[in-house]
């Protein structure tokens, strides 16, 4: 079956612009996670959904970051008024159960803020 | 904040050599996962270890979870150029979030 997909794969935004990043998880997966990965570093947790409920958003770096999963499937990560420090790869992962132990990652969206 | 420290950060070896990557923490994890990531792609899950002292083998890769569930190691035997990539360990606690190490960039030269 299809894996986790993300779009766009690459996004260039001018500082101050809003961006929206989309994640399509594996069908039937209950849990969905967003991570931010800086170049040469490991991913850092941003937020977690179980179905449509956002259970943990403690990793979101500022109130400019907002995520939603309204129907418990597709999720969107929105960044308002982008800053240069937002430049990174944004990874989405999904997991079959609520435990989230085995997470399957999408290819990521590389965001560059100029 | 729970931290996972990986070592070495960079490793460049010749084809056929053996290597070990370490993942250490002061925190106890309920499980630990190893991922491999290639440029432009997301991490791909290699293995999950759950029980303290557990050893899992995946072809030439051997994974071990420490008795106290605070550390783990990945050993590769007879490395091949296809093993090149960023190896990441990630620990899970009672919640669902994963805490990742900084990664070990492995290069296997032919």
Coordinates of N, CA and C in Angstrom, one line a residue:
Chain A
X1 N 0.8 -1.2 0.0 CA 0.0 0.0 0.0 C 0.8 1.2 0.0
X2 N 0.2 2.4 -0.2 CA 0.9 3.6 -0.3 C 1.4 4.0 1.1
X3 N 2.6 4.7 1.1 CA 3.1 5.2 2.4 C 2.6 6.5 2.7
X4 N 3.3 7.2 3.6 CA 3.0 8.6 4.0 C 3.4 9.5 2.9
X5 N 2.6 10.4 2.4 CA 3.0 11.4 1.4 C 2.8 12.8 2.0
X6 N 3.7 13.6 1.5 CA 3.7 15.0 1.9 C 3.8 15.9 0.7
X7 N 3.2 17.1 0.8 CA 3.2 18.1 -0.3 C 3.2 19.5 0.2
X8 N 3.9 20.4 -0.4 CA 4.8 20.2 -1.5 C 6.1 19.5 -1.0
X9 N 6.9 19.0 -1.8 CA 8.2 18.5 -1.4 C 9.2 19.6 -1.1
X10 N 9.1 20.7 -1.8 CA 9.9 21.9 -1.6 C 9.1 23.1 -1.6
X11 N 9.4 24.1 -0.7 CA 8.7 25.3 -0.6 C 9.6 26.4 -0.3
X12 N 9.6 27.4 -1.1 CA 10.4 28.6 -0.9 C 9.4 29.8 -0.6
X13 N 9.6 30.4 0.6 CA 8.7 31.5 1.0 C 9.6 32.7 1.4
X14 N 9.0 33.8 1.1 CA 9.7 35.1 1.5 C 9.3 35.3 3.0
X15 N 10.2 35.9 3.7 CA 10.0 36.2 5.1 C 8.7 36.9 5.3
X16 N 7.9 36.5 6.2 CA 6.6 37.1 6.4 C 5.4 36.5 5.8
X17 N 5.7 35.6 4.8 CA 4.6 34.9 4.1 C 4.1 33.7 5.0
X18 N 2.8 33.3 4.8 CA 2.2 32.2 5.4 C 2.4 31.0 4.5
X19 N 2.7 29.8 5.1 CA 2.8 28.6 4.3 C 1.9 27.5 4.9
X20 N 1.5 26.5 4.1 CA 0.7 25.4 4.6 C 1.3 24.1 4.0
X21 N 1.6 23.2 4.9 CA 2.3 21.9 4.5 C 1.3 20.8 4.8
X22 N 1.1 19.9 3.8 CA 0.1 18.9 3.8 C 0.8 17.5 4.1
X23 N 0.0 16.7 4.9 CA 0.5 15.3 5.1 C -0.7 14.4 4.9
X24 N -0.5 13.3 4.1 CA -1.4 12.2 3.9 C -0.9 11.0 4.6
X25 N -1.4 10.6 5.7 CA -0.9 9.4 6.4 C -1.3 8.1 5.7
X26 N -0.7 7.0 6.2 CA -1.1 5.7 5.7 C -2.6 5.5 6.1
X27 N -3.4 5.0 5.2 CA -4.8 4.8 5.5 C -5.0 3.9 6.7
X28 N -5.9 4.4 7.6 CA -6.2 3.6 8.8 C -5.3 3.9 10.0
X29 N -4.3 4.7 9.8 CA -3.4 5.0 10.9 C -4.0 6.0 11.8
X30 N -4.0 5.7 13.1 CA -4.7 6.5 14.1 C -3.9 7.7 14.5
X31 N -2.6 7.5 14.6 CA -1.7 8.6 15.1 C -1.0 9.3 14.0
X32 N -0.8 10.6 14.2 CA 0.0 11.4 13.2 C 0.8 12.4 13.9
X33 N 2.1 12.5 13.4 CA 3.1 13.3 14.1 C 3.7 14.3 13.1
X34 N 4.1 15.4 13.6 CA 4.9 16.4 12.9 C 6.2 16.6 13.6
X35 N 7.3 16.6 12.8 CA 8.6 16.8 13.3 C 9.3 17.9 12.4
X36 N 10.3 18.6 13.0 CA 11.1 19.5 12.3 C 12.5 19.0 12.4
X37 N 13.2 19.0 11.2 CA 14.5 18.5 11.2 C 15.5 19.5 10.5
X38 N 16.4 20.0 11.3 CA 17.4 20.9 10.8 C 18.5 20.1 10.1
X39 N 19.3 20.8 9.2 CA 20.3 20.1 8.4 C 21.3 19.4 9.3
X40 N 21.5 18.1 9.1 CA 22.5 17.3 9.8 C 22.1 17.0 11.2
X41 N 20.8 17.2 11.6 CA 20.3 16.9 13.0 C 19.2 15.9 12.9
X42 N 18.9 15.3 14.1 CA 17.8 14.4 14.2 C 16.5 15.2 14.2
X43 N 15.4 14.6 13.9 CA 14.1 15.3 13.9 C 13.7 15.7 15.3
X44 N 13.0 16.8 15.5 CA 12.5 17.3 16.7 C 11.0 17.3 16.7
X45 N 10.4 16.8 17.7 CA 8.9 16.6 17.8 C 8.2 18.0 17.8
X46 N 7.2 18.1 17.0 CA 6.4 19.4 17.0 C 5.0 19.1 17.7
X47 N 4.2 18.1 17.1 CA 2.9 18.0 17.6 C 2.4 16.6 17.2
X48 N 1.3 16.1 17.9 CA 0.8 14.8 17.8 C -0.7 14.8 17.8
X49 N -1.3 14.0 16.9 CA -2.7 13.8 16.8 C -3.1 12.3 17.0
X50 N -4.1 12.1 17.7 CA -4.7 10.8 17.7 C -6.1 11.0 17.1
X51 N -6.3 10.4 16.0 CA -7.5 10.7 15.1 C -7.6 12.2 14.9
X52 N -8.6 12.9 15.3 CA -8.7 14.4 15.0 C -8.3 15.2 16.2
X53 N -8.0 14.5 17.3 CA -7.7 15.2 18.5 C -6.2 15.5 18.6
X54 N -5.8 16.7 18.8 CA -4.4 17.1 19.0 C -4.0 16.9 20.5
X55 N -3.4 15.9 20.8 CA -3.1 15.5 22.2 C -1.8 16.1 22.7
X56 N -0.9 16.6 21.9 CA 0.3 17.1 22.4 C 0.8 18.1 21.3
X57 N 0.9 19.4 21.7 CA 1.5 20.4 20.8 C 2.6 21.1 21.5
X58 N 3.2 20.5 22.5 CA 4.3 21.1 23.3 C 5.5 21.4 22.5
X59 N 5.7 20.8 21.3 CA 6.9 21.0 20.6 C 6.8 22.2 19.6
X60 N 5.6 22.7 19.4 CA 5.5 23.9 18.5 C 6.3 25.0 19.0
X61 N 7.2 25.6 18.2 CA 8.2 26.6 18.7 C 7.5 27.9 19.0
X62 N 6.4 28.3 18.4 CA 5.8 29.6 18.7 C 4.3 29.5 18.3
X63 N 3.6 30.6 18.6 CA 2.2 30.6 18.2 C 2.0 30.9 16.8
X64 N 3.1 31.0 16.0 CA 3.0 31.1 14.6 C 2.7 29.8 13.9
X65 N 3.0 28.7 14.7 CA 2.8 27.4 14.1 C 1.5 26.8 14.6
X66 N 0.8 26.2 13.6 CA -0.6 25.7 13.9 C -0.8 24.4 13.1
X67 N -1.3 23.4 13.7 CA -1.6 22.1 13.0 C -3.0 21.7 13.2
X68 N -3.6 21.0 12.2 CA -4.9 20.5 12.3 C -5.1 19.2 11.6
X69 N -6.0 18.5 12.0 CA -6.4 17.2 11.4 C -7.9 17.0 11.5
X70 N -8.7 17.8 10.8 CA -10.1 17.9 11.1 C -10.9 16.6 11.0
X71 N -10.5 15.7 10.1 CA -11.3 14.5 9.9 C -10.6 13.3 10.3
X72 N -9.5 13.5 11.0 CA -8.7 12.3 11.5 C -7.9 11.6 10.4
X73 N -7.7 12.3 9.3 CA -6.9 11.7 8.2 C -5.8 12.7 7.8
X74 N -6.0 13.4 6.8 CA -5.1 14.4 6.3 C -4.8 15.5 7.4
X75 N -3.6 15.9 7.4 CA -3.2 16.9 8.4 C -2.5 18.1 7.6
X76 N -2.6 19.3 8.2 CA -2.0 20.4 7.6 C -1.2 21.1 8.7
X77 N 0.0 21.5 8.5 CA 0.9 22.3 9.4 C 1.0 23.6 8.7
X78 N 0.5 24.7 9.5 CA 0.5 26.0 8.9 C 1.5 26.9 9.7
X79 N 2.3 27.6 9.0 CA 3.3 28.5 9.6 C 2.9 29.9 9.2
X80 N 2.6 30.8 10.1 CA 2.3 32.2 9.8 C 3.5 33.1 9.9
X81 N 3.5 34.1 9.0 CA 4.6 35.1 9.1 C 6.0 34.4 9.2
X82 N 6.3 33.6 8.3 CA 7.5 32.8 8.3 C 8.8 33.7 8.6
X83 N 9.7 33.1 9.3 CA 11.0 33.7 9.6 C 12.1 32.8 9.1
X84 N 13.3 33.3 9.0 CA 14.4 32.6 8.4 C 14.7 31.3 9.3
X85 N 14.5 31.4 10.6 CA 14.8 30.3 11.4 C 13.8 29.2 11.3
X86 N 12.7 29.4 10.5 CA 11.8 28.3 10.2 C 12.3 27.4 9.1
X87 N 13.3 27.8 8.4 CA 13.9 27.0 7.3 C 14.3 25.6 7.9
X88 N 13.8 24.6 7.4 CA 14.1 23.2 7.9 C 13.3 22.2 7.0
X89 N 13.5 21.0 7.3 CA 12.6 19.9 6.7 C 11.5 19.6 7.7
X90 N 10.3 19.6 7.2 CA 9.2 19.2 8.1 C 8.7 17.8 7.7
X91 N 8.8 16.9 8.7 CA 8.5 15.5 8.5 C 7.2 15.2 9.1
X92 N 6.4 14.4 8.4 CA 5.2 13.9 9.0 C 5.3 12.4 9.1
X93 N 4.8 11.8 10.2 CA 4.8 10.4 10.4 C 3.5 9.9 10.9
X94 N 3.2 8.6 10.6 CA 1.9 8.1 11.1 C 2.2 6.7 11.7
X95 N 1.3 6.3 12.6 CA 1.4 5.1 13.3 C 0.0 4.4 13.4
X96 N 0.0 3.1 13.3 CA -1.3 2.4 13.3 C -2.0 2.6 14.6
X97 N -1.3 2.5 15.7 CA -2.0 2.6 17.0 C -1.7 3.9 17.7
X98 N -2.4 4.1 18.8 CA -2.2 5.3 19.6 C -0.9 5.4 20.3
X99 N -0.3 4.2 20.4 CA 1.0 4.2 21.2 C 2.1 4.9 20.4
X100 N 2.1 4.8 19.1 CA 3.0 5.6 18.3 C 4.4 5.0 18.3
X101 N 4.6 3.8 18.8 CA 6.0 3.3 18.9 C 6.6 3.1 17.5
X102 N 5.9 2.6 16.6 CA 6.5 2.4 15.3 C 5.9 3.4 14.3
X103 N 6.7 4.4 14.0 CA 6.2 5.5 13.2 C 6.8 5.4 11.8
X104 N 6.0 5.6 10.8 CA 6.4 5.6 9.4 C 6.4 7.0 8.8
X105 N 7.5 7.4 8.3 CA 7.7 8.8 7.9 C 7.5 9.0 6.4
X106 N 7.0 10.2 6.1 CA 6.9 10.7 4.8 C 8.3 11.2 4.3
X107 N 8.4 11.7 3.1 CA 9.7 12.2 2.6 C 10.0 13.6 3.1
X108 N 9.1 14.3 3.6 CA 9.3 15.6 4.2 C 9.1 16.7 3.2
X109 N 8.9 17.9 3.7 CA 8.8 19.1 2.9 C 10.0 20.0 3.3
X110 N 10.8 20.4 2.4 CA 12.0 21.3 2.7 C 11.5 22.7 2.5
X111 N 11.4 23.4 3.6 CA 11.0 24.8 3.6 C 12.2 25.7 3.7
X112 N 12.3 26.6 2.7 CA 13.4 27.6 2.7 C 12.7 29.0 2.8
X113 N 13.1 29.8 3.8 CA 12.6 31.1 4.0 C 13.7 32.1 3.6
X114 N 13.4 33.0 2.6 CA 14.4 33.9 2.1 C 14.2 35.3 2.6
Chain B
X1 N 13.9 17.7 30.0 CA 14.0 17.3 28.6 C 14.9 16.0 28.5
X2 N 14.4 15.0 27.8 CA 15.1 13.8 27.7 C 16.0 13.9 26.5
X3 N 17.3 13.6 26.7 CA 18.2 13.7 25.6 C 18.8 12.3 25.2
X4 N 19.0 12.1 23.9 CA 19.7 10.9 23.5 C 21.0 11.4 22.8
X5 N 22.1 10.9 23.2 CA 23.4 11.2 22.6 C 23.9 10.1 21.8
X6 N 24.2 10.4 20.5 CA 24.7 9.3 19.7 C 26.2 9.6 19.4
X7 N 26.9 8.5 19.3 CA 28.3 8.6 19.0 C 28.7 7.4 18.1
X8 N 29.7 7.6 17.2 CA 30.2 8.9 16.8 C 29.2 9.7 16.0
X9 N 29.5 11.0 15.8 CA 28.6 11.8 15.0 C 28.8 11.5 13.5
X10 N 30.1 11.3 13.1 CA 30.5 11.0 11.7 C 31.4 9.7 11.8
X11 N 31.2 8.9 10.7 CA 32.0 7.7 10.6 C 32.2 7.4 9.2
X12 N 33.5 7.3 8.8 CA 33.9 7.0 7.4 C 34.8 5.8 7.4
X13 N 34.3 4.7 6.8 CA 35.1 3.4 6.8 C 35.1 2.8 5.4
X14 N 36.0 1.8 5.3 CA 36.1 1.1 4.1 C 35.2 -0.1 4.0
X15 N 34.8 -0.5 2.8 CA 33.9 -1.6 2.6 C 34.5 -2.8 3.3
X16 N 33.7 -3.6 4.0 CA 34.2 -4.8 4.7 C 34.5 -4.7 6.1
X17 N 34.6 -3.4 6.6 CA 34.9 -3.2 8.0 C 33.7 -3.3 8.9
X18 N 33.9 -3.5 10.1 CA 32.8 -3.6 11.1 C 32.7 -2.2 11.8
X19 N 31.5 -1.9 12.4 CA 31.4 -0.6 13.1 C 30.3 -0.8 14.1
X20 N 30.4 0.1 15.1 CA 29.3 0.2 16.2 C 29.0 1.6 16.4
X21 N 27.7 1.9 16.5 CA 27.2 3.2 16.8 C 26.4 3.1 18.1
X22 N 26.7 4.1 19.0 CA 26.1 4.1 20.3 C 25.1 5.2 20.5
X23 N 24.1 4.9 21.4 CA 23.0 5.8 21.7 C 22.8 5.7 23.2
X24 N 23.0 6.8 23.9 CA 23.0 6.8 25.3 C 22.1 7.9 25.9
X25 N 21.5 7.6 27.0 CA 20.7 8.6 27.7 C 20.7 8.4 29.2
X26 N 20.4 9.4 29.9 CA 20.2 9.3 31.4 C 18.8 8.9 31.7
X27 N 17.9 8.9 30.7 CA 16.5 8.6 30.9 C 16.2 7.1 30.5
X28 N 15.2 6.6 31.1 CA 14.7 5.3 30.8 C 13.6 5.4 29.7
X29 N 13.7 4.5 28.7 CA 12.7 4.5 27.6 C 12.0 3.2 27.6
X30 N 10.7 3.3 27.3 CA 9.9 2.1 27.2 C 10.2 1.3 25.9
X31 N 10.7 2.0 24.9 CA 11.2 1.3 23.8 C 12.2 2.2 23.0
X32 N 13.0 1.6 22.2 CA 13.9 2.4 21.4 C 13.9 1.9 20.0
X33 N 14.0 2.9 19.1 CA 13.9 2.5 17.7 C 15.1 3.0 17.0
X34 N 15.5 2.3 15.9 CA 16.6 2.8 15.1 C 16.1 3.0 13.7
X35 N 16.5 4.1 13.1 CA 16.0 4.5 11.8 C 17.3 4.8 10.9
X36 N 17.1 4.6 9.6 CA 18.1 5.0 8.6 C 17.5 6.0 7.7
X37 N 18.2 7.1 7.4 CA 17.7 8.1 6.6 C 18.7 8.5 5.5
X38 N 18.2 8.5 4.2 CA 19.0 8.9 3.1 C 18.6 10.3 2.7
X39 N 19.5 11.0 2.0 CA 19.3 12.4 1.6 C 18.0 12.6 0.8
X40 N 17.2 13.6 1.3 CA 15.9 13.9 0.6 C 14.8 12.9 0.9
X41 N 15.0 12.0 1.9 CA 14.0 11.1 2.2 C 13.7 11.2 3.7
X42 N 12.6 10.6 4.1 CA 12.3 10.5 5.6 C 13.0 9.3 6.2
X43 N 13.1 9.3 7.5 CA 13.7 8.1 8.2 C 12.9 6.9 7.9
X44 N 13.6 5.8 7.8 CA 13.0 4.5 7.6 C 13.3 3.6 8.8
X45 N 12.2 3.1 9.4 CA 12.4 2.3 10.6 C 13.1 1.0 10.3
X46 N 14.2 0.7 11.1 CA 14.9 -0.5 11.0 C 14.5 -1.6 12.0
X47 N 14.3 -1.1 13.3 CA 14.0 -2.1 14.3 C 13.5 -1.3 15.5
X48 N 12.7 -2.0 16.3 CA 12.2 -1.5 17.6 C 12.6 -2.5 18.7
X49 N 13.3 -2.1 19.8 CA 13.6 -2.9 20.9 C 12.9 -2.4 22.1
X50 N 12.4 -3.4 22.9 CA 11.4 -3.1 24.0 C 11.9 -3.6 25.3
X51 N 12.5 -4.7 25.3 CA 12.9 -5.4 26.6 C 14.4 -5.1 26.9
X52 N 14.7 -4.7 28.2 CA 16.1 -4.5 28.6 C 16.9 -5.7 28.3
X53 N 18.1 -5.5 27.7 CA 19.0 -6.6 27.3 C 18.6 -7.3 26.0
X54 N 17.6 -6.8 25.4 CA 17.1 -7.5 24.1 C 18.2 -7.3 23.0
X55 N 18.4 -8.3 22.2 CA 19.2 -8.3 21.0 C 18.4 -8.7 19.8
X56 N 18.5 -7.9 18.8 CA 17.8 -8.2 17.5 C 18.8 -8.1 16.4
X57 N 18.6 -9.1 15.5 CA 19.5 -9.1 14.3 C 18.7 -8.9 13.0
X58 N 19.2 -8.1 12.1 CA 18.6 -7.9 10.8 C 19.7 -8.0 9.8
X59 N 19.9 -9.2 9.3 CA 21.0 -9.5 8.3 C 22.3 -9.1 9.0
X60 N 23.1 -8.2 8.5 CA 24.4 -7.8 9.0 C 24.3 -6.8 10.1
X61 N 23.1 -6.4 10.5 CA 22.9 -5.4 11.6 C 22.5 -6.1 12.9
X62 N 23.1 -5.8 14.0 CA 22.7 -6.3 15.3 C 22.4 -5.1 16.2
X63 N 21.3 -5.1 16.8 CA 20.8 -4.1 17.7 C 20.7 -4.6 19.1
X64 N 21.1 -3.8 20.1 CA 21.0 -4.2 21.5 C 20.5 -3.1 22.3
X65 N 19.6 -3.5 23.2 CA 19.0 -2.5 24.1 C 19.6 -2.8 25.5
X66 N 20.1 -1.8 26.2 CA 20.8 -1.9 27.4 C 19.8 -2.5 28.5
X67 N 20.4 -3.1 29.5 CA 19.6 -3.8 30.6 C 18.7 -2.8 31.3
X68 N 19.2 -1.6 31.5 CA 18.5 -0.5 32.2 C 17.6 0.3 31.2
X69 N 17.6 -0.1 30.0 CA 16.7 0.6 28.9 C 17.1 2.1 28.8
X70 N 18.4 2.4 29.0 CA 18.8 3.8 28.8 C 19.7 3.9 27.6
X71 N 20.2 2.8 27.1 CA 21.2 2.9 26.0 C 21.0 1.8 25.0
X72 N 21.5 2.0 23.8 CA 21.4 1.0 22.8 C 22.6 1.1 21.9
X73 N 22.9 0.0 21.1 CA 23.9 0.1 20.2 C 23.5 -0.6 18.9
X74 N 24.1 -0.2 17.8 CA 23.9 -0.8 16.5 C 25.3 -1.2 16.0
X75 N 25.4 -2.5 15.7 CA 26.6 -3.0 15.1 C 26.4 -3.5 13.7
X76 N 27.3 -3.1 12.8 CA 27.2 -3.5 11.4 C 28.4 -4.3 11.1
X77 N 28.2 -5.5 10.6 CA 29.3 -6.4 10.2 C 29.5 -6.3 8.7
X78 N 30.8 -6.2 8.3 CA 31.2 -6.2 6.9 C 30.4 -5.2 6.1
X79 N 30.6 -3.9 6.5 CA 29.8 -2.8 5.9 C 29.9 -2.8 4.4
X80 N 28.9 -2.4 3.8 CA 28.8 -2.2 2.3 C 28.5 -0.8 2.0
X81 N 28.8 -0.3 0.8 CA 28.5 1.1 0.4 C 27.0 1.4 0.5
X82 N 26.2 0.4 0.3 CA 24.7 0.6 0.4 C 24.3 0.9 1.8
X83 N 25.2 0.7 2.8 CA 24.8 1.0 4.2 C 25.0 2.5 4.5
X84 N 25.6 3.2 3.6 CA 25.8 4.6 3.8 C 24.5 5.3 4.1
X85 N 24.5 6.2 5.1 CA 23.3 7.0 5.4 C 23.4 7.6 6.8
X86 N 22.3 8.2 7.2 CA 22.2 8.8 8.6 C 21.5 7.8 9.4
X87 N 22.1 7.4 10.5 CA 21.5 6.4 11.4 C 21.0 7.2 12.6
X88 N 19.7 7.0 13.0 CA 19.1 7.7 14.1 C 18.5 6.8 15.1
X89 N 18.8 7.0 16.3 CA 18.1 6.3 17.4 C 17.0 7.2 17.9
X90 N 15.9 6.6 18.4 CA 14.8 7.4 18.9 C 14.2 6.6 20.1
X91 N 13.9 7.3 21.2 CA 13.4 6.7 22.4 C 11.9 7.1 22.6
X92 N 11.1 6.2 23.0 CA 9.7 6.4 23.3 C 9.5 6.3 24.9
X93 N 8.7 7.2 25.4 CA 8.4 7.1 26.8 C 6.9 6.7 27.0
X94 N 6.3 7.1 28.1 CA 5.0 6.7 28.3 C 4.0 7.4 27.4
X95 N 4.4 8.5 26.8 CA 3.6 9.1 25.8 C 3.9 8.6 24.5
X96 N 3.5 9.3 23.5 CA 3.7 8.7 22.1 C 4.8 9.4 21.4
X97 N 5.3 10.5 21.9 CA 6.3 11.3 21.2 C 7.6 10.5 21.2
X98 N 8.4 10.6 20.1 CA 9.7 10.1 20.1 C 10.8 11.2 20.3
X99 N 11.8 10.8 21.0 CA 13.0 11.7 21.2 C 14.1 11.2 20.4
X100 N 14.6 11.9 19.4 CA 15.6 11.5 18.5 C 17.0 11.9 19.0
X101 N 18.0 11.1 18.7 CA 19.4 11.5 18.8 C 19.8 12.4 17.6
X102 N 21.0 12.9 17.7 CA 21.4 13.8 16.6 C 21.8 13.0 15.3
X103 N 22.0 11.7 15.4 CA 22.3 10.9 14.3 C 23.8 10.7 14.1
X104 N 24.1 9.6 13.4 CA 25.4 9.2 13.0 C 25.5 9.1 11.5
X105 N 26.3 10.0 10.9 CA 26.4 9.9 9.4 C 27.5 8.9 9.1
X106 N 27.1 7.8 8.5 CA 28.0 6.8 8.1 C 28.2 6.8 6.6
X107 N 29.5 6.8 6.2 CA 29.9 6.7 4.8 C 30.8 5.4 4.7
X108 N 30.4 4.5 3.8 CA 31.2 3.3 3.5 C 31.8 3.5 2.1
X109 N 33.1 3.5 2.1 CA 33.8 3.7 0.8 C 34.1 2.4 0.2
X110 N 33.9 2.3 -1.2 CA 34.2 1.0 -1.9 C 35.6 0.8 -2.0

